């Protein structure tokens, strides 16, 4: 079963939170999820910013 965009965002956030660290590549985590990988670049950038903010970067 494919993930929805919102589910993929939450899983990406959880993964980033577990990996942590200054060398974390949020885009690499986002591209793991097909629901996010197929989004337009500007929308992916917005999701990146949301996750980075939630992580405290």
Tab-separated table of C-alpha atoms in Angstrom:
chain	number	residue	atom	x	y	z
A	1	UNK	CA	0.000	0.000	0.000
A	2	UNK	CA	1.386	3.374	-0.997
A	3	UNK	CA	1.814	6.112	1.574
A	4	UNK	CA	-0.091	9.344	1.321
A	5	UNK	CA	1.898	12.564	1.102
A	6	UNK	CA	1.134	13.377	4.758
A	7	UNK	CA	2.176	9.915	5.922
A	8	UNK	CA	5.423	10.176	3.965
A	9	UNK	CA	6.142	13.587	5.500
A	10	UNK	CA	5.653	12.234	9.018
A	11	UNK	CA	7.836	9.198	8.331
A	12	UNK	CA	10.527	11.409	6.813
A	13	UNK	CA	10.402	13.647	9.888
A	14	UNK	CA	10.651	10.647	12.214
A	15	UNK	CA	13.626	9.297	10.266
A	16	UNK	CA	15.384	12.673	10.314
A	17	UNK	CA	14.711	12.983	14.029
A	18	UNK	CA	16.278	9.573	14.671
A	19	UNK	CA	19.295	10.225	12.453
A	20	UNK	CA	19.830	13.771	13.739
A	21	UNK	CA	23.183	15.494	13.642
A	22	UNK	CA	24.608	18.406	11.716
A	23	UNK	CA	25.450	16.254	8.684
A	24	UNK	CA	21.831	15.134	8.221
A	25	UNK	CA	20.747	15.275	4.568
A	26	UNK	CA	17.019	15.961	4.755
A	27	UNK	CA	16.620	15.817	0.972
A	28	UNK	CA	18.146	12.314	0.901
A	29	UNK	CA	15.530	11.211	3.439
A	30	UNK	CA	12.706	12.874	1.493
A	31	UNK	CA	13.728	11.141	-1.739
A	32	UNK	CA	13.322	7.741	-0.052
A	33	UNK	CA	9.545	8.185	-0.328
A	34	UNK	CA	7.870	7.943	-3.720
A	35	UNK	CA	4.977	10.140	-2.575
A	36	UNK	CA	7.495	12.939	-1.983
A	37	UNK	CA	9.991	12.182	-4.739
A	38	UNK	CA	7.316	12.755	-7.396
A	39	UNK	CA	6.318	16.211	-6.115
A	40	UNK	CA	7.280	19.429	-7.899
A	41	UNK	CA	10.597	20.833	-6.687
A	42	UNK	CA	9.054	23.915	-5.060
A	43	UNK	CA	6.658	21.772	-3.009
A	44	UNK	CA	9.521	19.504	-1.936
A	45	UNK	CA	11.466	22.616	-0.863
A	46	UNK	CA	8.513	23.686	1.316
A	47	UNK	CA	8.404	20.256	2.977
A	48	UNK	CA	12.170	20.450	3.527
A	49	UNK	CA	11.754	23.812	5.271
A	50	UNK	CA	8.915	22.482	7.467
A	51	UNK	CA	10.959	19.472	8.570
A	52	UNK	CA	14.089	21.550	9.170
A	53	UNK	CA	12.075	23.972	11.320
A	54	UNK	CA	10.494	21.154	13.314
A	55	UNK	CA	13.957	19.698	13.911
A	56	UNK	CA	15.196	23.052	15.161
A	57	UNK	CA	17.613	23.850	12.315
